[in-house]
């Protein structure tokens, strides 16, 4: 029987919340990609693989009570979506942002299964977080929140069970507080979290890994498609957090010219190339606006989000060779994609998770723009997380050079694997389908082999 995508989504909507739009968007994209594989492999139907893979193992939802600086008790929601552990312990980041809900975390956890499979390392898929907003909180409030969050979370995680890491709003500071709380409650000094500081078991290159990895991936994909490399090319980057910062840094290493960045309040354009030192010093404090940059760099332009033209992000109007959306989901829509195309953009690489809407992706694919989907392009972060787990398990610390080389290898392998799949299944340059098929097959074959 052939896979009926509409019916599968409808059944899923009955058991999930029907407003889970991000989750259904992600599931639909994967199912559309793998339909030919499912239809041609009776074994997957016999093992009900589709239904098993779109249903999370468990969704843990809990209350986080913490005390603010005014001695008031505050309440937030905490979550951990443990989607699938077929290939290894549950693995994926924690996001602290006011928009966090079960839908967003389910979509991220679902995507993480296939991303982690693409790395070739033994990792399952998960995601978690809270609607807590660290941006307007003091350090002490963040610490107290993290401690309370871990009081609940520690029951469900472990170095061989589920290993969270960072994501939006969770950097090495938050990971430190979370790790401290876990250690205090369990007496275990184990690799239960990744993205730790080097001082207490972190890995070199983990902060840089997602951004560096996206650029390594881009260079390899360009090479495989016999396109020019990034050297001397104008590049657009969105976001100004972890992923964006290290994407910009690696672009400079390769002598490319990253001219933009953004945050939730506006967009910054510096035609001379973003001054990374200045950007980092401004964004050391999450509360700072990018507008501060123009005080030092008079030639740079800042556009406030309030002044964006309707249904358009003004960042994507700038002429470029390559675009790296590195902020958040659905930040680049169809109109933005058309603007990129008409301004000569040749390659789009997703540093963030699902930053391009499905309609934007169609514009890229229909206009021969080389498109690197998130689950392949931004897998460098979780890949170095897995290397951190290896170092922790072996009680070792590897050199910068060793980790960076391994990261480069992993990103090159991912590019080659999806390029190979695209050839094998005659998908042209549709790396969305190729990445989904490559990741899916690894998990599905292991599911069949392991039995129910
Ligand atoms: P950070 O918190 O370090 O930075 C997030 C950046 O995105 C900030 O500049 C933030 O601006 C901006 N942003 C967040 N929400 C919005 C929004 N609604 N509209 C516009 N801008 C927004 O997070 P990361 O850099 O770690 O994560 C960025 C993306 O990369 C996410 O999609 C994440 O899932 C993905 N990712 C992260 C990995 C990692 O290792 N950290 C690994 C793989 C993927 P502001 O400060 O104003 O909120
Ligand atoms: O989306 C992602 O891959 C991450 N936030 C990193 C996850 C991890 O476990 O390092």
Coordinates of C-alpha atoms and ligand atoms in Angstrom, one line a residue:
X1 CA 0.0 0.0 0.0
X2 CA 1.4 3.4 -0.9
X3 CA 2.0 6.0 1.8
X4 CA -1.0 8.4 2.2
X5 CA 0.6 11.5 3.6
X6 CA -2.7 13.4 4.1
X7 CA -4.2 10.5 6.2
X8 CA -1.0 10.1 8.2
X9 CA -1.0 13.8 9.1
X10 CA -4.7 13.7 9.9
X11 CA -4.2 10.8 12.3
X12 CA -1.3 12.6 13.9
X13 CA -3.5 15.7 14.3
X14 CA -6.0 13.6 16.3
X15 CA -3.3 12.5 18.8
X16 CA -1.4 15.8 18.9
X17 CA -2.8 19.3 19.2
X18 CA -4.2 20.4 15.8
X19 CA -2.5 23.8 16.1
X20 CA 1.0 22.1 16.0
X21 CA 1.8 24.0 12.8
X22 CA 5.6 23.9 13.0
X23 CA 5.6 20.2 13.8
X24 CA 3.2 19.3 11.0
X25 CA 5.3 21.4 8.6
X26 CA 8.4 19.4 9.4
X27 CA 6.6 16.0 9.3
X28 CA 5.0 16.8 5.9
X29 CA 8.3 17.8 4.4
X30 CA 10.0 14.5 5.6
X31 CA 7.0 12.3 4.5
X32 CA 6.9 13.9 1.0
X33 CA 10.7 13.2 0.7
X34 CA 10.5 9.6 1.8
X35 CA 7.3 8.5 0.1
X36 CA 9.1 6.8 -2.8
X37 CA 11.3 4.9 -0.3
X38 CA 8.3 3.7 1.7
X39 CA 6.3 2.7 -1.4
X40 CA 9.2 0.6 -2.6
X41 CA 10.1 -1.1 0.7
X42 CA 7.5 -3.5 2.0
X43 CA 9.6 -4.1 5.1
X44 CA 9.0 -0.5 6.3
X45 CA 5.2 -1.0 6.0
X46 CA 5.4 -4.4 7.7
X47 CA 7.1 -2.7 10.7
X48 CA 4.8 0.4 10.6
X49 CA 8.0 2.6 10.5
X50 CA 6.2 5.8 9.4
X51 CA 3.8 5.8 12.3
X52 CA 6.6 4.9 14.7
X53 CA 8.9 7.6 13.5
X54 CA 6.4 10.4 13.6
X55 CA 5.2 9.5 17.2
X56 CA 7.5 10.8 20.0
X57 CA 8.6 8.2 22.6
X58 CA 7.5 10.7 25.3
X59 CA 6.8 14.4 25.9
X60 CA 7.8 15.5 29.4
X61 CA 6.1 18.7 30.6
X62 CA 6.7 20.2 34.0
X63 CA 6.4 23.3 36.2
X64 CA 9.4 25.4 37.0
X65 CA 9.0 27.6 40.1
X66 CA 11.8 30.0 40.8
X67 CA 12.4 33.1 42.8
X68 CA 13.2 36.5 41.1
X69 CA 15.3 39.4 42.4
X70 CA 12.2 40.9 44.1
X71 CA 11.7 37.7 46.1
X72 CA 8.6 36.9 44.1
X73 CA 7.9 33.3 43.0
X74 CA 7.7 33.0 39.2
X75 CA 6.3 30.1 37.3
X76 CA 7.4 28.9 33.8
X77 CA 6.8 25.8 31.8
X78 CA 9.6 23.3 31.1
X79 CA 9.6 20.6 28.5
X80 CA 11.7 17.7 27.2
X81 CA 10.6 15.9 24.0
X82 CA 12.4 12.5 23.8
X83 CA 11.5 11.7 20.3
X84 CA 13.6 8.7 19.3
X85 CA 16.5 6.7 20.7
X86 CA 17.0 4.1 17.9
X87 CA 20.5 5.2 17.1
X88 CA 21.8 6.3 20.5
X89 CA 20.9 8.3 23.6
X90 CA 18.4 11.1 23.1
X91 CA 20.3 14.1 22.1
X92 CA 19.4 17.7 21.3
X93 CA 19.4 21.3 22.7
X94 CA 17.5 23.2 25.3
X95 CA 15.8 26.5 24.1
X96 CA 14.9 29.3 26.6
X97 CA 12.6 31.7 24.7
X98 CA 9.1 33.2 25.4
X99 CA 7.8 31.5 22.2
X100 CA 8.7 28.0 23.3
X101 CA 5.8 25.5 23.4
X102 CA 5.2 21.8 22.7
X103 CA 4.7 22.4 19.0
X104 CA 8.1 24.1 18.5
X105 CA 10.0 21.6 20.6
X106 CA 8.3 18.7 18.8
X107 CA 9.3 20.0 15.4
X108 CA 12.9 20.6 16.6
X109 CA 13.1 17.1 18.3
X110 CA 11.7 15.4 15.1
X111 CA 14.2 17.2 12.9
X112 CA 17.0 16.3 15.3
X113 CA 16.4 12.6 14.8
X114 CA 17.5 12.8 11.1
X115 CA 20.1 15.5 11.6
X116 CA 21.8 13.3 14.3
X117 CA 21.6 10.3 12.0
X118 CA 23.3 12.3 9.2
X119 CA 26.4 12.8 11.5
X120 CA 27.0 9.1 11.4
X121 CA 27.5 9.2 15.2
X122 CA 25.4 7.2 17.8
X123 CA 22.8 9.7 18.7
X124 CA 19.0 9.7 19.1
X125 CA 16.8 12.8 18.8
X126 CA 15.3 15.1 21.4
X127 CA 14.7 18.8 22.3
X128 CA 13.6 20.7 25.3
X129 CA 13.4 24.1 26.9
X130 CA 11.2 26.6 28.5
X131 CA 9.2 29.8 27.8
X132 CA 11.5 31.5 30.3
X133 CA 13.2 34.6 28.7
X134 CA 16.8 35.0 29.8
X135 CA 17.1 38.4 27.9
X136 CA 15.5 40.5 30.6
X137 CA 16.9 38.6 33.7
X138 CA 19.8 39.2 36.0
X139 CA 22.6 36.5 36.2
X140 CA 21.3 35.4 39.6
X141 CA 17.8 35.0 38.3
X142 CA 19.1 32.9 35.4
X143 CA 21.0 30.8 37.9
X144 CA 18.0 30.3 40.1
X145 CA 15.8 29.4 37.1
X146 CA 18.4 26.9 35.8
X147 CA 18.6 25.2 39.2
X148 CA 14.8 24.9 39.5
X149 CA 14.6 23.6 35.9
X150 CA 17.1 20.9 36.6
X151 CA 15.3 19.8 39.8
X152 CA 12.7 18.4 37.4
X153 CA 14.8 17.5 34.4
X154 CA 17.5 15.5 36.2
X155 CA 15.0 12.6 36.7
X156 CA 14.8 12.0 32.9
X157 CA 18.4 12.5 31.7
X158 CA 21.8 10.8 32.0
X159 CA 25.1 10.4 30.1
X160 CA 23.7 7.2 28.4
X161 CA 20.0 8.2 28.5
X162 CA 19.5 11.7 27.3
X163 CA 22.1 14.4 26.8
X164 CA 20.8 18.0 26.4
X165 CA 22.9 21.0 25.2
X166 CA 22.3 24.6 24.2
X167 CA 20.1 26.3 21.7
X168 CA 18.5 29.8 21.5
X169 CA 18.8 31.5 24.9
X170 CA 21.0 28.7 26.3
X171 CA 24.8 29.2 26.1
X172 CA 27.7 28.1 28.1
X173 CA 26.6 30.2 31.2
X174 CA 23.2 28.4 31.4
X175 CA 24.8 25.0 30.7
X176 CA 27.2 25.7 33.6
X177 CA 24.4 26.4 36.0
X178 CA 22.4 23.4 34.8
X179 CA 25.4 21.1 35.1
X180 CA 26.2 22.4 38.6
X181 CA 22.6 21.6 39.7
X182 CA 22.7 18.1 38.1
X183 CA 26.0 17.3 39.8
X184 CA 24.7 18.6 43.2
X185 CA 21.6 16.5 43.0
X186 CA 23.1 13.2 41.7
X187 CA 26.7 13.3 42.8
X188 CA 27.5 12.2 39.2
X189 CA 30.3 14.0 37.3
X190 CA 29.4 12.6 33.9
X191 CA 28.8 13.9 30.4
X192 CA 25.1 14.5 30.9
X193 CA 25.2 17.9 29.1
X194 CA 27.3 19.2 26.3
X195 CA 28.4 22.7 25.5
X196 CA 30.2 22.9 28.9
X197 CA 33.1 25.2 29.5
X198 CA 36.5 23.6 29.0
X199 CA 37.2 24.0 32.7
X200 CA 34.7 21.2 33.6
X201 CA 34.6 18.8 30.7
X202 CA 33.7 20.9 27.7
X203 CA 35.1 20.3 24.2
X204 CA 37.3 22.7 22.2
X205 CA 35.4 24.1 19.2
X206 CA 31.9 23.3 20.6
X207 CA 31.0 27.0 20.7
X208 CA 32.2 27.5 17.1
X209 CA 31.0 24.1 15.8
X210 CA 27.6 25.0 14.3
X211 CA 28.7 28.1 12.4
X212 CA 32.1 26.6 11.3
X213 CA 30.3 23.4 10.3
X214 CA 27.7 25.3 8.2
X215 CA 30.6 27.0 6.3
X216 CA 32.6 23.8 5.8
X217 CA 29.4 22.1 4.5
X218 CA 28.8 25.1 2.1
X219 CA 32.3 24.9 0.7
X220 CA 32.1 21.2 0.1
X221 CA 28.6 21.4 -1.5
X222 CA 29.8 24.2 -3.8
X223 CA 32.8 22.1 -4.8
X224 CA 30.6 19.0 -5.5
X225 CA 28.4 21.2 -7.7
X226 CA 31.5 22.7 -9.5
X227 CA 30.5 26.2 -8.3
X228 CA 32.8 29.0 -7.2
X229 CA 34.0 28.9 -3.6
X230 CA 33.1 31.6 -1.0
X231 CA 36.4 33.5 -1.2
X232 CA 35.8 37.2 -2.0
X233 CA 32.1 36.6 -2.2
X234 CA 29.5 38.8 -0.5
X235 CA 27.5 36.8 2.1
X236 CA 24.4 37.6 4.1
X237 CA 24.1 36.2 7.6
X238 CA 21.0 36.7 9.9
X239 CA 21.0 36.4 13.7
X240 CA 23.7 37.6 16.0
X241 CA 23.9 34.7 18.5
X242 CA 26.1 31.7 18.7
X243 CA 25.5 30.3 15.2
X244 CA 25.6 33.6 13.3
X245 CA 28.8 34.8 15.1
X246 CA 30.8 31.8 14.2
X247 CA 29.4 31.6 10.7
X248 CA 30.7 35.1 10.2
X249 CA 34.1 34.2 11.8
X250 CA 34.6 31.2 9.5
X251 CA 33.5 33.2 6.5
X252 CA 36.3 35.7 7.3
X253 CA 38.8 32.8 7.7
X254 CA 37.9 31.9 4.1
X255 CA 38.3 35.5 3.0
X256 CA 34.6 35.9 2.2
X257 CA 32.8 39.1 3.0
X258 CA 29.9 38.8 5.5
X259 CA 28.0 42.1 5.3
X260 CA 24.9 41.6 7.6
X261 CA 23.5 40.3 10.8
X262 CA 20.3 40.7 12.7
X263 CA 18.4 40.1 15.9
X264 CA 14.7 40.1 16.9
X265 CA 14.6 43.9 16.8
X266 CA 16.3 44.7 13.5
X267 CA 18.8 44.3 10.8
X268 CA 22.4 45.5 10.4
X269 CA 24.2 46.1 7.1
X270 CA 27.8 47.0 6.8
X271 CA 29.0 47.0 3.2
X272 CA 32.7 46.8 4.4
X273 CA 32.0 43.6 6.2
X274 CA 30.7 43.1 9.7
X275 CA 33.2 44.1 12.4
X276 CA 33.1 40.9 14.3
X277 CA 35.0 42.2 17.4
X278 CA 32.5 45.1 17.7
X279 CA 29.5 42.8 17.1
X280 CA 30.8 40.4 19.8
X281 CA 31.4 43.2 22.3
X282 CA 27.8 44.6 21.7
X283 CA 26.2 41.1 21.9
X284 CA 28.1 40.1 25.1
X285 CA 25.0 41.6 26.7
X286 CA 21.9 40.1 25.2
X287 CA 19.9 43.2 26.1
X288 CA 21.9 45.4 23.7
X289 CA 20.5 46.5 20.4
X290 CA 22.5 46.2 17.1
X291 CA 21.8 49.8 16.6
X292 CA 24.8 50.5 18.9
X293 CA 27.0 49.3 16.1
X294 CA 26.2 52.3 14.0
X295 CA 27.6 54.6 16.7
X296 CA 31.1 53.3 16.0
X297 CA 30.6 52.4 12.3
X298 CA 28.9 55.4 10.8
X299 CA 28.7 53.9 7.3
X300 CA 26.7 50.9 8.5
X301 CA 22.9 50.9 8.3
X302 CA 20.4 49.7 10.9
X303 CA 16.8 49.0 10.0
X304 CA 14.3 48.5 12.9
X305 CA 11.9 45.6 12.5
X306 CA 9.0 48.2 12.8
X307 CA 10.2 49.8 9.6
X308 CA 10.3 46.6 7.5
X309 CA 8.2 46.6 4.4
X310 CA 5.1 44.5 4.7
X311 CA 5.6 40.7 4.8
X312 CA 9.3 41.2 4.1
X313 CA 12.6 41.0 6.0
X314 CA 14.7 43.8 4.7
X315 CA 17.9 41.8 5.2
X316 CA 17.2 39.5 2.2
X317 CA 17.0 42.5 -0.2
X318 CA 20.7 42.9 -0.2
X319 CA 22.6 41.6 -3.2
X320 CA 24.8 38.6 -2.3
X321 CA 26.4 35.4 -3.6
X322 CA 25.4 33.3 -0.5
X323 CA 22.9 33.6 2.3
X324 CA 23.2 32.0 5.7
X325 CA 19.9 32.4 7.7
X326 CA 21.1 31.7 11.3
X327 CA 18.4 33.2 13.6
X328 CA 15.2 31.2 13.9
X329 CA 12.5 29.2 12.2
X330 CA 10.5 30.6 9.3
X331 CA 12.5 33.9 9.2
X332 CA 12.9 33.8 5.4
X333 CA 9.6 33.6 3.3
X334 CA 8.7 33.3 -0.3
X335 CA 9.0 37.1 -1.0
X336 CA 12.4 37.1 0.6
X337 CA 13.5 34.1 -1.5
X338 CA 12.3 35.9 -4.7
X339 CA 14.3 39.0 -3.6
X340 CA 17.4 36.9 -3.1
X341 CA 17.0 35.3 -6.5
X342 CA 16.5 38.5 -8.4
X343 CA 19.5 40.0 -6.6
X344 CA 21.8 37.2 -7.9
X345 CA 22.0 34.9 -4.8
X346 CA 23.4 31.5 -5.9
X347 CA 23.5 29.5 -2.6
X348 CA 21.4 29.4 0.6
X349 CA 22.7 27.5 3.6
X350 CA 20.4 27.0 6.7
X351 CA 22.4 27.7 9.9
X352 CA 19.2 27.9 12.0
X353 CA 16.6 25.2 12.2
X354 CA 14.0 25.5 9.4
X355 CA 14.6 29.2 8.8
X356 CA 13.2 29.1 5.3
X357 CA 9.4 28.5 4.8
X358 CA 8.4 25.6 2.4
X359 CA 7.4 28.3 -0.2
X360 CA 10.8 29.9 0.0
X361 CA 12.5 26.5 -0.4
X362 CA 10.4 25.9 -3.5
X363 CA 11.6 29.3 -5.0
X364 CA 15.2 28.1 -4.4
X365 CA 14.7 24.7 -5.9
X366 CA 12.8 26.0 -8.9
X367 CA 15.4 28.6 -9.7
X368 CA 18.5 26.5 -9.5
X369 CA 19.8 28.1 -6.2
X370 CA 21.9 25.7 -4.4
X371 CA 20.1 25.0 -1.1
X372 CA 21.6 23.3 2.0
X373 CA 18.8 22.2 4.4
X374 CA 19.3 22.7 8.2
X375 CA 19.4 19.1 9.2
X376 CA 22.5 18.7 7.1
X377 CA 24.0 22.2 7.2
X378 CA 23.9 22.9 10.9
X379 CA 24.7 19.3 12.1
X380 CA 28.2 20.5 13.2
X381 CA 27.0 21.6 16.6
X382 CA 25.5 18.3 17.6
X383 CA 28.4 16.5 16.0
X384 CA 30.9 18.2 18.2
X385 CA 28.5 17.6 21.1
X386 CA 29.0 13.9 20.4
X387 CA 32.7 14.4 20.4
X388 CA 32.4 16.0 23.8
X389 CA 30.5 12.9 25.0
X390 CA 33.3 10.7 23.7
X391 CA 36.0 12.9 25.5
X392 CA 33.9 12.8 28.7
X393 CA 33.5 9.0 28.6
X394 CA 37.2 8.5 28.0
X395 CA 38.2 11.2 30.6
X396 CA 40.2 13.0 27.9
X397 CA 40.4 16.5 26.4
X398 CA 41.3 16.6 22.7
X399 CA 43.2 19.5 21.1
X400 CA 41.5 22.3 19.1
X401 CA 43.1 21.0 15.9
X402 CA 41.9 17.4 16.5
X403 CA 38.3 18.4 17.1
X404 CA 38.3 20.9 14.2
X405 CA 39.7 18.3 11.8
X406 CA 37.0 15.8 12.9
X407 CA 34.3 18.5 12.4
X408 CA 35.6 19.2 8.9
X409 CA 35.5 15.5 8.1
X410 CA 32.0 15.0 9.4
X411 CA 30.6 18.0 7.5
X412 CA 32.4 16.9 4.2
X413 CA 30.9 13.4 4.7
X414 CA 27.4 14.8 5.2
X415 CA 27.8 16.8 1.9
X416 CA 29.1 13.8 0.1
X417 CA 26.4 11.4 1.5
X418 CA 23.5 13.6 0.5
X419 CA 25.1 14.4 -2.9
X420 CA 25.4 10.6 -3.4
X421 CA 21.7 10.0 -2.4
X422 CA 20.6 12.8 -4.7
X423 CA 22.4 11.1 -7.6
X424 CA 21.1 7.6 -6.7
X425 CA 17.5 8.7 -6.6
X426 CA 17.8 11.2 -9.5
X427 CA 16.9 14.2 -7.3
X428 CA 19.0 16.7 -9.1
X429 CA 20.0 19.4 -6.6
X430 CA 17.1 18.6 -4.3
X431 CA 19.2 18.2 -1.1
X432 CA 16.1 18.6 1.0
X433 CA 14.8 15.3 -0.2
X434 CA 18.3 13.8 -0.2
X435 CA 19.0 14.7 3.4
X436 CA 15.6 13.4 4.5
X437 CA 16.1 10.1 2.7
X438 CA 19.7 9.6 3.9
X439 CA 18.8 10.3 7.6
X440 CA 15.5 8.4 7.4
X441 CA 17.0 5.2 6.0
X442 CA 19.6 5.0 8.8
X443 CA 16.9 5.2 11.5
X444 CA 14.4 3.1 9.7
X445 CA 16.8 0.2 9.0
X446 CA 18.0 0.3 12.6
X447 CA 14.3 0.2 13.8
X448 CA 13.6 -2.8 11.7
X449 CA 16.8 -4.6 13.0
X450 CA 16.0 -3.8 16.6
X451 CA 12.3 -5.0 16.4
X452 CA 9.5 -3.4 18.4
Ligands
LIG1 P1 21.3 32.4 20.2 O1 20.3 32.6 21.3 O2 22.7 32.4 20.5 O3 21.0 33.5 19.1 C1 19.7 33.5 18.5 C2 19.7 34.7 17.5 O4 18.5 34.7 16.8 C3 19.7 36.1 18.3 O5 20.4 37.0 17.5 C4 18.3 36.4 18.4 O6 18.0 37.7 18.5 C5 17.8 35.9 17.0 N1 16.3 35.5 17.1 C6 15.7 34.7 18.0 N2 14.4 34.6 17.8 C7 14.2 35.5 16.8 C8 13.0 35.9 16.1 N3 11.8 35.4 16.5 N4 13.2 36.8 15.1 C9 14.4 37.3 14.8 N5 15.5 37.0 15.4 C10 15.4 36.1 16.4 O7 20.9 31.0 19.5 P2 21.7 30.1 18.5 O8 22.6 31.0 17.6 O9 22.3 29.0 19.2 O10 20.5 29.5 17.6 C11 20.2 30.1 16.3 C12 19.5 29.1 15.5 O11 20.4 28.0 15.2 C13 18.3 28.4 16.1 O12 17.4 28.1 15.0 C14 18.8 27.1 16.7 O13 17.8 26.1 16.8 C15 19.8 26.8 15.6 N6 20.9 25.8 16.0 C16 21.7 26.1 17.1 C17 22.7 25.2 17.4 C18 23.7 25.5 18.5 O14 24.6 24.7 18.7 N7 23.5 26.6 19.3 C19 23.0 24.0 16.6 C20 22.1 23.9 15.5 C21 21.1 24.8 15.2 P3 17.6 38.3 20.0 O15 18.9 38.2 20.8 O16 17.1 39.7 19.8 O17 16.5 37.4 20.5
LIG2 O1 19.7 22.2 17.0 C1 20.8 21.6 17.4 O2 21.3 20.8 16.7 C2 21.3 22.1 18.6 N1 20.8 23.0 19.3 C3 22.6 21.4 19.2 C4 22.2 20.1 19.9 C5 23.3 19.5 20.6 O3 22.9 18.5 21.3 O4 24.4 19.9 20.6

